[in-house]
Short mmCIF file of C-alpha atoms and ligand atoms in Angstrom, two decimals:
data_model
loop_
_atom_site.label_atom_id
_atom_site.label_comp_id
_atom_site.label_asym_id
_atom_site.label_seq_id
_atom_site.Cartn_x
_atom_site.Cartn_y
_atom_site.Cartn_z
CA UNK A 1 117.56 80.29 124.34
CA UNK A 2 115.15 79.27 127.28
CA UNK A 3 111.25 78.93 126.63
CA UNK A 4 110.96 81.73 129.22
CA UNK A 5 113.50 84.07 127.15
CA UNK A 6 111.74 82.91 123.84
CA UNK A 7 108.17 83.85 125.44
CA UNK A 8 109.46 87.15 126.56
CA UNK A 9 111.10 88.02 123.19
CA UNK A 10 107.63 87.09 121.49
CA UNK A 11 105.71 89.39 124.13
CA UNK A 12 108.08 92.09 123.79
CA UNK A 13 107.25 92.00 119.87
CA UNK A 14 103.43 92.91 120.50
CA UNK A 15 104.08 95.30 123.80
CA UNK A 16 101.56 98.08 123.54
CA UNK A 17 104.00 100.23 122.14
CA UNK A 18 102.44 103.46 120.37
CA UNK A 19 100.67 103.26 117.23
CA UNK A 20 102.69 105.44 115.40
CA UNK A 21 105.68 104.02 116.58
CA UNK A 22 104.46 100.36 114.76
CA UNK A 23 103.25 102.23 111.88
CA UNK A 24 106.96 103.41 111.41
CA UNK A 25 108.47 99.84 111.86
CA UNK A 26 105.57 98.42 109.67
CA UNK A 27 106.58 100.78 106.86
CA UNK A 28 110.46 99.91 107.02
CA UNK A 29 110.04 96.38 107.11
CA UNK A 30 106.61 95.34 105.11
CA UNK A 31 106.39 95.37 101.31
CA UNK A 32 104.12 98.36 100.65
CA UNK A 33 101.52 96.19 98.91
CA UNK A 34 98.67 97.50 100.81
CA UNK A 35 99.82 101.17 101.85
CA UNK A 36 100.03 102.09 105.03
CA UNK A 37 97.89 100.12 108.13
CA UNK A 38 95.03 101.96 109.56
CA UNK A 39 95.72 100.61 112.93
CA UNK A 40 98.12 98.60 114.35
CA UNK A 41 95.82 95.80 116.59
CA UNK A 42 96.95 93.87 119.54
CA UNK A 43 94.04 91.83 121.17
CA UNK A 44 90.64 90.82 119.93
CA UNK A 45 87.87 89.45 122.01
CA UNK A 46 84.38 88.79 120.57
CA UNK A 47 83.01 91.32 118.51
CA UNK A 48 85.54 94.07 119.62
CA UNK A 49 89.41 94.52 118.89
CA UNK A 50 91.74 97.12 120.54
CA UNK A 51 94.92 98.88 118.73
CA UNK A 52 98.13 99.85 120.01
CA UNK A 53 96.92 103.09 121.55
CA UNK A 54 94.32 101.00 123.74
CA UNK A 55 91.16 102.31 121.35
CA UNK A 56 88.46 99.38 121.46
CA UNK A 57 86.56 99.23 118.13
CA UNK A 58 83.85 96.96 117.25
CA UNK A 59 84.77 94.92 114.32
CA UNK A 60 82.05 95.06 111.49
CA UNK A 61 84.45 93.91 108.84
CA UNK A 62 85.91 90.50 110.74
CA UNK A 63 89.11 90.48 108.76
CA UNK A 64 87.09 90.79 105.63
CA UNK A 65 84.56 88.18 105.99
CA UNK A 66 87.10 85.68 107.92
CA UNK A 67 86.33 85.94 111.66
CA UNK A 68 82.71 84.45 112.00
CA UNK A 69 83.20 83.49 115.44
CA UNK A 70 84.74 86.93 116.53
CA UNK A 71 88.09 87.05 117.97
CA UNK A 72 89.75 85.09 120.72
CA UNK A 73 86.78 82.07 120.90
CA UNK A 74 87.77 79.81 123.32
CA UNK A 75 86.28 76.82 121.58
CA UNK A 76 88.38 77.54 118.33
CA UNK A 77 91.43 78.47 120.24
CA UNK A 78 91.27 75.35 122.27
CA UNK A 79 90.74 72.98 119.13
CA UNK A 80 93.70 74.40 117.52
CA UNK A 81 96.07 74.31 120.48
CA UNK A 82 94.97 70.78 121.16
CA UNK A 83 95.37 69.69 117.69
CA UNK A 84 99.08 71.55 117.69
CA UNK A 85 100.00 69.97 120.39
CA UNK A 86 99.18 66.50 118.97
CA UNK A 87 99.87 66.48 115.06
CA UNK A 88 100.94 70.02 113.95
CA UNK A 89 101.31 69.45 109.92
CA UNK A 90 102.32 66.01 108.08
CA UNK A 91 102.27 67.13 104.61
CA UNK A 92 100.02 65.64 101.79
CA UNK A 93 102.14 62.28 101.74
CA UNK A 94 100.19 61.54 104.98
CA UNK A 95 96.97 61.68 105.74
CA UNK A 96 95.10 62.80 108.92
CA UNK A 97 91.93 62.09 110.59
CA UNK A 98 90.98 66.04 111.06
CA UNK A 99 91.23 66.54 107.05
CA UNK A 100 89.57 63.48 106.51
CA UNK A 101 86.66 64.71 108.70
CA UNK A 102 86.53 68.03 107.79
CA UNK A 103 86.05 66.66 103.69
CA UNK A 104 83.20 64.45 104.89
CA UNK A 105 81.71 67.62 106.58
CA UNK A 106 81.95 69.97 103.78
CA UNK A 107 80.57 67.58 101.29
CA UNK A 108 77.60 66.71 103.72
CA UNK A 109 77.06 70.73 104.22
CA UNK A 110 76.83 71.09 100.30
CA UNK A 111 74.40 68.30 100.01
CA UNK A 112 77.09 67.33 97.37
CA UNK A 113 76.25 63.68 95.37
CA UNK A 114 77.81 60.36 95.85
CA UNK A 115 81.49 60.46 94.34
CA UNK A 116 82.13 64.24 95.57
CA UNK A 117 85.54 65.18 96.69
CA UNK A 118 87.32 67.87 98.64
CA UNK A 119 90.66 69.63 97.66
CA UNK A 120 92.09 71.80 100.23
CA UNK A 121 94.43 75.06 99.63
CA UNK A 122 95.39 77.55 102.04
CA UNK A 123 93.15 80.61 100.71
CA UNK A 124 90.57 81.64 98.21
CA UNK A 125 92.69 82.30 95.29
CA UNK A 126 94.62 79.35 95.68
CA UNK A 127 91.28 76.96 95.87
CA UNK A 128 90.09 79.14 92.74
CA UNK A 129 93.62 78.66 90.90
CA UNK A 130 92.81 74.58 91.29
CA UNK A 131 89.54 75.53 89.73
CA UNK A 132 91.25 77.07 87.06
CA UNK A 133 93.16 74.14 86.49
CA UNK A 134 90.58 71.94 86.35
CA UNK A 135 88.55 74.01 83.66
CA UNK A 136 91.85 73.62 81.61
CA UNK A 137 91.88 69.89 82.30
CA UNK A 138 88.18 69.45 80.87
CA UNK A 139 90.62 70.05 77.42
CA UNK A 140 88.19 73.15 76.39
CA UNK A 141 89.48 76.54 75.94
CA UNK A 142 86.71 78.98 77.27
CA UNK A 143 86.51 79.91 80.70
CA UNK A 144 83.36 82.58 81.24
CA UNK A 145 83.35 85.26 84.09
CA UNK A 146 81.65 88.00 85.01
CA UNK A 147 82.38 92.04 85.01
CA UNK A 148 83.05 92.88 88.38
CA UNK A 149 83.95 89.49 89.39
CA UNK A 150 86.99 89.23 92.38
CA UNK A 151 88.46 85.60 92.29
CA UNK A 152 92.06 86.36 93.55
CA UNK A 153 95.51 87.31 92.84
CA UNK A 154 97.40 84.29 91.81
CA UNK A 155 97.73 84.26 87.80
CA UNK A 156 94.61 81.81 87.31
CA UNK A 157 92.63 83.39 89.67
CA UNK A 158 93.61 86.93 88.75
CA UNK A 159 92.74 85.95 84.91
CA UNK A 160 88.96 84.94 85.82
CA UNK A 161 89.21 88.58 87.93
CA UNK A 162 87.70 91.27 85.68
CA UNK A 163 89.23 94.68 87.67
CA UNK A 164 91.45 96.22 84.94
CA UNK A 165 93.90 97.67 88.02
CA UNK A 166 94.69 94.40 89.22
CA UNK A 167 94.89 92.77 85.92
CA UNK A 168 97.26 95.23 83.75
CA UNK A 169 100.39 95.23 85.60
CA UNK A 170 100.54 91.34 85.36
CA UNK A 171 99.75 90.60 81.81
CA UNK A 172 100.11 88.54 80.01
CA UNK A 173 97.43 86.61 81.87
CA UNK A 174 96.71 82.90 81.04
CA UNK A 175 94.44 83.23 78.05
CA UNK A 176 90.73 81.90 77.38
CA UNK A 177 88.95 83.96 79.84
CA UNK A 178 86.12 85.56 78.95
CA UNK A 179 83.86 88.14 80.66
CA UNK A 180 80.35 88.85 80.28
CA UNK A 181 78.02 91.97 81.80
CA UNK A 182 76.99 91.01 85.05
CA UNK A 183 73.63 89.37 85.65
CA UNK A 184 72.92 89.65 81.87
CA UNK A 185 71.42 86.44 80.81
CA UNK A 186 70.97 87.43 77.33
CA UNK A 187 74.70 88.10 77.10
CA UNK A 188 75.07 84.31 78.85
CA UNK A 189 72.79 82.44 76.29
CA UNK A 190 74.80 84.32 73.60
CA UNK A 191 77.93 82.53 74.74
CA UNK A 192 76.31 79.24 74.54
CA UNK A 193 74.47 80.34 71.15
CA UNK A 194 76.40 77.35 69.28
CA UNK A 195 76.13 75.07 71.62
CA UNK A 196 78.92 75.84 73.61
CA UNK A 197 81.03 72.90 72.79
CA UNK A 198 84.11 74.80 73.42
CA UNK A 199 83.11 76.20 77.16
CA UNK A 200 85.16 74.82 80.04
CA UNK A 201 83.53 76.50 82.80
CA UNK A 202 81.32 79.45 83.80
CA UNK A 203 82.38 80.87 87.04
CA UNK A 204 80.24 82.95 89.32
CA UNK A 205 80.24 84.52 92.63
CA UNK A 206 76.58 84.23 93.86
CA UNK A 207 76.82 87.50 95.80
CA UNK A 208 79.92 89.82 93.92
CA UNK A 209 81.94 90.73 97.54
CA UNK A 210 84.46 93.05 96.34
CA UNK A 211 82.09 94.87 93.48
CA UNK A 212 80.13 95.90 96.02
CA UNK A 213 78.03 93.24 97.35
CA UNK A 214 76.05 92.72 94.54
CA UNK A 215 73.68 89.69 94.20
CA UNK A 216 73.14 87.72 90.81
CA UNK A 217 69.53 88.22 89.76
CA UNK A 218 67.36 85.50 90.51
CA UNK A 219 67.07 82.76 87.88
CA UNK A 220 70.51 83.36 86.64
CA UNK A 221 72.37 80.85 88.36
CA UNK A 222 69.57 78.59 87.22
CA UNK A 223 70.20 79.59 83.79
CA UNK A 224 73.67 79.01 83.97
CA UNK A 225 73.38 75.83 85.38
CA UNK A 226 71.05 75.27 82.38
CA UNK A 227 73.36 75.86 79.78
CA UNK A 228 76.63 74.74 81.16
CA UNK A 229 74.61 71.11 81.82
CA UNK A 230 73.19 71.41 78.30
CA UNK A 231 76.62 71.98 76.87
CA UNK A 232 78.93 69.82 79.30
CA UNK A 233 80.61 72.47 80.67
CA UNK A 234 81.44 72.95 84.72
CA UNK A 235 79.17 75.47 86.67
CA UNK A 236 81.70 76.75 89.14
CA UNK A 237 80.53 79.08 92.30
CA UNK A 238 82.90 81.11 94.27
CA UNK A 239 81.78 80.83 97.68
CA UNK A 240 85.01 81.96 98.97
CA UNK A 241 83.35 85.20 100.89
CA UNK A 242 79.59 84.36 100.53
CA UNK A 243 80.04 80.56 101.90
CA UNK A 244 80.18 78.90 105.47
CA UNK A 245 77.22 81.03 106.92
CA UNK A 246 78.20 84.40 106.08
CA UNK A 247 74.76 85.14 104.44
CA UNK A 248 72.91 82.74 106.97
CA UNK A 249 72.89 79.58 105.00
CA UNK A 250 75.92 77.50 104.42
CA UNK A 251 76.37 78.71 101.09
CA UNK A 252 75.02 81.43 99.51
CA UNK A 253 73.79 79.52 96.41
CA UNK A 254 71.24 77.35 98.66
CA UNK A 255 68.77 80.69 98.98
CA UNK A 256 65.78 80.17 97.09
CA UNK A 257 66.19 83.41 95.23
CA UNK A 258 69.99 83.01 94.63
CA UNK A 259 69.75 79.46 93.12
CA UNK A 260 68.10 77.14 95.65
CA UNK A 261 67.76 73.92 93.97
CA UNK A 262 71.24 74.60 91.81
CA UNK A 263 73.66 71.66 92.07
CA UNK A 264 76.92 73.27 90.57
CA UNK A 265 80.01 71.21 89.67
CA UNK A 266 82.53 73.13 91.86
CA UNK A 267 82.25 75.45 94.69
CA UNK A 268 85.28 77.03 96.39
CA UNK A 269 85.66 78.50 99.77
CA UNK A 270 87.90 80.00 102.06
CA UNK A 271 88.03 83.05 104.24
CA UNK A 272 85.19 82.05 106.95
CA UNK A 273 86.09 78.38 106.51
CA UNK A 274 88.54 78.56 109.23
CA UNK A 275 87.29 80.99 111.74
CA UNK A 276 90.48 83.03 111.37
CA UNK A 277 93.04 80.26 110.63
CA UNK A 278 94.05 80.68 106.68
CA UNK A 279 92.57 77.62 104.96
CA UNK A 280 90.80 77.06 101.23
CA UNK A 281 88.72 74.65 99.96
CA UNK A 282 87.45 73.38 96.83
CA UNK A 283 84.39 70.96 96.77
CA UNK A 284 84.02 69.16 93.27
CA UNK A 285 80.71 67.52 92.74
CA UNK A 286 80.17 64.27 91.46
CA UNK A 287 82.45 61.92 89.83
CA UNK A 288 83.55 63.76 86.79
CA UNK A 289 84.36 66.99 88.38
CA UNK A 290 85.93 65.19 91.05
CA UNK A 291 88.48 63.06 88.57
CA UNK A 292 89.38 66.71 86.32
CA UNK A 293 92.48 66.55 88.83
CA UNK A 294 94.21 63.27 88.21
CA UNK A 295 96.87 62.28 90.53
CA UNK A 296 100.05 64.70 90.62
CA UNK A 297 98.13 67.21 88.65
CA UNK A 298 98.05 69.52 91.26
CA UNK A 299 99.40 69.93 95.19
CA UNK A 300 100.28 72.13 97.91
CA UNK A 301 102.25 71.39 101.29
CA UNK A 302 99.93 73.08 103.71
CA UNK A 303 96.78 71.78 101.88
CA UNK A 304 94.76 70.08 104.74
CA UNK A 305 96.97 70.81 107.32
CA UNK A 306 95.82 69.20 110.55
CA UNK A 307 95.67 72.53 112.71
CA UNK A 308 93.66 74.28 109.89
CA UNK A 309 91.39 71.75 109.66
CA UNK A 310 90.72 71.21 113.15
CA UNK A 311 90.21 74.92 113.26
CA UNK A 312 87.23 74.62 110.56
CA UNK A 313 85.63 71.75 112.24
CA UNK A 314 85.44 73.67 115.32
CA UNK A 315 84.40 76.59 113.49
CA UNK A 316 81.44 74.80 111.34
CA UNK A 317 80.58 72.96 115.32
CA UNK A 318 80.04 76.35 117.10
CA UNK A 319 78.22 77.63 114.61
CA UNK A 320 75.77 74.89 114.54
CA UNK A 321 75.91 74.29 118.32
CA UNK A 322 75.10 78.04 119.04
CA UNK A 323 72.46 78.08 116.39
CA UNK A 324 74.35 80.97 114.29
CA UNK A 325 73.47 80.73 110.99
CA UNK A 326 69.76 81.86 112.53
CA UNK A 327 71.69 84.85 114.55
CA UNK A 328 73.29 85.78 111.24
CA UNK A 329 70.06 86.16 109.52
CA UNK A 330 68.33 87.81 112.62
CA UNK A 331 71.13 90.46 113.38
CA UNK A 332 71.79 90.93 109.49
CA UNK A 333 68.36 91.68 108.77
CA UNK A 334 67.44 93.99 111.68
CA UNK A 335 70.57 95.84 111.13
CA UNK A 336 69.95 96.29 107.15
CA UNK A 337 66.14 97.20 108.64
CA UNK A 338 67.46 99.55 110.91
CA UNK A 339 69.85 101.22 108.62
CA UNK A 340 66.95 101.89 106.03
CA UNK A 341 65.06 102.96 108.65
CA UNK A 342 67.48 106.02 109.54
CA UNK A 343 66.14 107.85 106.29
CA UNK A 344 69.51 109.49 106.33
CA UNK A 345 69.87 111.17 102.50
CA UNK A 346 73.19 109.85 102.60
CA UNK A 347 72.10 106.26 102.23
CA UNK A 348 70.75 105.07 98.85
CA UNK A 349 70.33 101.64 99.06
CA UNK A 350 70.99 98.55 101.89
CA UNK A 351 71.45 95.33 100.26
CA UNK A 352 73.01 91.82 101.08
CA UNK A 353 71.91 88.79 102.75
CA UNK A 354 73.03 87.75 106.49
CA UNK A 355 75.80 89.21 107.62
CA UNK A 356 77.43 90.50 104.15
CA UNK A 357 75.82 93.53 104.15
CA UNK A 358 76.79 97.06 101.56
CA UNK A 359 75.39 100.29 102.43
CA UNK A 360 75.36 102.38 99.07
CA UNK A 361 75.91 105.82 99.69
CA UNK A 362 74.80 108.74 97.54
CA UNK A 363 78.08 110.16 96.56
CA UNK A 364 81.93 108.57 96.72
CA UNK A 365 82.33 109.27 100.08
CA UNK A 366 82.60 105.61 101.49
CA UNK A 367 86.42 106.34 102.37
CA UNK A 368 85.51 109.21 104.39
CA UNK A 369 82.50 107.49 105.91
CA UNK A 370 84.69 104.52 106.97
CA UNK A 371 87.60 106.64 108.42
CA UNK A 372 85.16 109.03 110.54
CA UNK A 373 83.83 105.27 111.85
CA UNK A 374 87.34 104.42 112.68
CA UNK A 375 87.92 107.34 114.69
CA UNK A 376 84.42 106.50 116.34
CA UNK A 377 85.52 103.10 117.12
CA UNK A 378 83.82 101.22 114.14
CA UNK A 379 86.04 98.88 111.43
CA UNK A 380 83.77 98.92 108.57
CA UNK A 381 85.31 98.51 104.69
CA UNK A 382 84.84 101.30 101.78
CA UNK A 383 85.03 98.44 99.00
CA UNK A 384 84.01 101.06 96.53
CA UNK A 385 84.20 104.76 96.17
CA UNK A 386 80.37 104.79 97.31
CA UNK A 387 79.82 101.39 99.29
CA UNK A 388 80.56 100.50 102.57
CA UNK A 389 80.74 96.80 103.20
CA UNK A 390 80.16 94.79 106.55
CA UNK A 391 80.72 91.70 107.06
CA UNK A 392 81.03 91.34 111.01
CA UNK A 393 81.47 88.28 113.10
CA UNK A 394 78.43 85.63 113.49
CA UNK A 395 78.29 86.62 117.14
CA UNK A 396 77.80 89.84 116.53
CA UNK A 397 74.59 91.05 118.58
CA UNK A 398 71.64 93.35 118.07
CA UNK A 399 72.58 95.79 120.44
CA UNK A 400 76.17 96.21 119.05
CA UNK A 401 74.92 96.52 115.77
CA UNK A 402 72.90 99.24 116.84
CA UNK A 403 75.66 101.17 118.06
CA UNK A 404 76.80 101.50 114.60
CA UNK A 405 73.57 102.62 113.12
CA UNK A 406 73.59 105.27 116.04
CA UNK A 407 76.96 106.64 114.43
CA UNK A 408 75.47 106.52 110.71
CA UNK A 409 72.37 108.12 111.84
CA UNK A 410 74.91 111.27 113.30
CA UNK A 411 76.75 111.42 110.02
CA UNK A 412 76.76 114.93 108.13
CA UNK A 413 73.81 115.03 105.40
CA UNK A 414 75.90 117.14 103.60
CA UNK A 415 79.11 115.18 103.45
CA UNK A 416 81.14 115.59 99.56
CA UNK A 417 83.75 114.02 98.15
CA UNK A 418 87.22 115.35 99.27
CA UNK A 419 89.12 116.89 96.33
N1 PLP B 501 87.36 84.72 95.53
C1 PLP B 501 86.41 85.80 96.50
C2 PLP B 501 84.81 86.11 96.28
C3 PLP B 501 86.91 86.62 97.11
O1 PLP B 501 86.14 87.58 97.51
C4 PLP B 501 88.40 86.90 97.60
C5 PLP B 501 88.76 87.34 98.54
O2 PLP B 501 88.20 88.90 98.73
C6 PLP B 501 89.01 85.60 96.66
C7 PLP B 501 88.45 84.61 96.31
C8 PLP B 501 90.57 85.66 96.82
O3 PLP B 501 90.50 84.94 98.31
P1 PLP B 501 92.00 85.23 99.23
O4 PLP B 501 91.95 86.65 99.65
O5 PLP B 501 91.62 84.22 100.51
O6 PLP B 501 93.12 84.37 98.36
#
């Protein structure tokens, strides 16, 4: 086939056929792990995406906290294209300058100490799988995770994920993981009551994303640091959802009320890291953590892939150049304030940090509200029955955000759960 014919074949696959048509083909060709797609999307630009029927949506979910720069960002597109045209993939028998530069950049952004090292993966679950293996390499049996946690779907990451519906179909999971009540300092202290010499790691999300955007109570992370340090255990912070600027700081645990000053042993990243190109990373802080996985003890074909690394470097570069951390803080605070100011009886709480926002509803009608929002041209996520989650691109403007507030204002006050 000629280049022209190949291009034609590829473009005919994304021809703006009807959504219903594509949904049928989806159902016949894709495994049913996700249920039917809400829409078939064909194009994106900035904070907007378009579906196969030509309808435009304000993307307030950003591919679940991934598309920090929005859609079709010219700098990201150029960086990815240039890298692919120069050197697309090399495997870990070789290194590439972008991979090395990204590792250095992440260590710098993290403020991680001398001796820190990075392991690259392809997703959040894989970054956490590496963390799980590091914890095993301490030689200690117990890994402490929190109720409500979500760390991913592979077996090690799943073992640290608390939701029974995700866990039970796959038991037996790797052992040794214990769950303590979320944010309960006394329960955490009890784990270490006998010194905690058998604890390998405490694993936390600074703000639990999937559980409904629940920040750890102030002081909890510092306590976890104190207890783990005394016991010689690892403190691991999963920043897959909260990291890389999502909360208006490079890492959520850098916010003073969430753990400012706490230096963890491990941080895991993915989602927004590559601005939409799949990449995960684990930062091991200091020599000890960095040496837990020795030569040959972990690996992945794609980890550190040059195109993914170039995407991450470009994403970080644009966030810095365009002052997007400040925009995330400002637009996020403005949006949260505006939703509160509506005084809508259906909204009982608005929480979160930066552009990771939860709108807690008075009744379990989040799915209905999300469906109405979609029909009105807004993508949001009902992450629990009564919580709407927003994780929009960092380039979202206050004016765009205000269109969603206006939509919320028009929601019926008496919306009830469907039977
Ligand atoms: N950890 C956290 C905190 C997450 O929110 C997620 C995904 O939602 C994961 C890990 C898993 O990441 P991925 O879906 O990239 O495997």
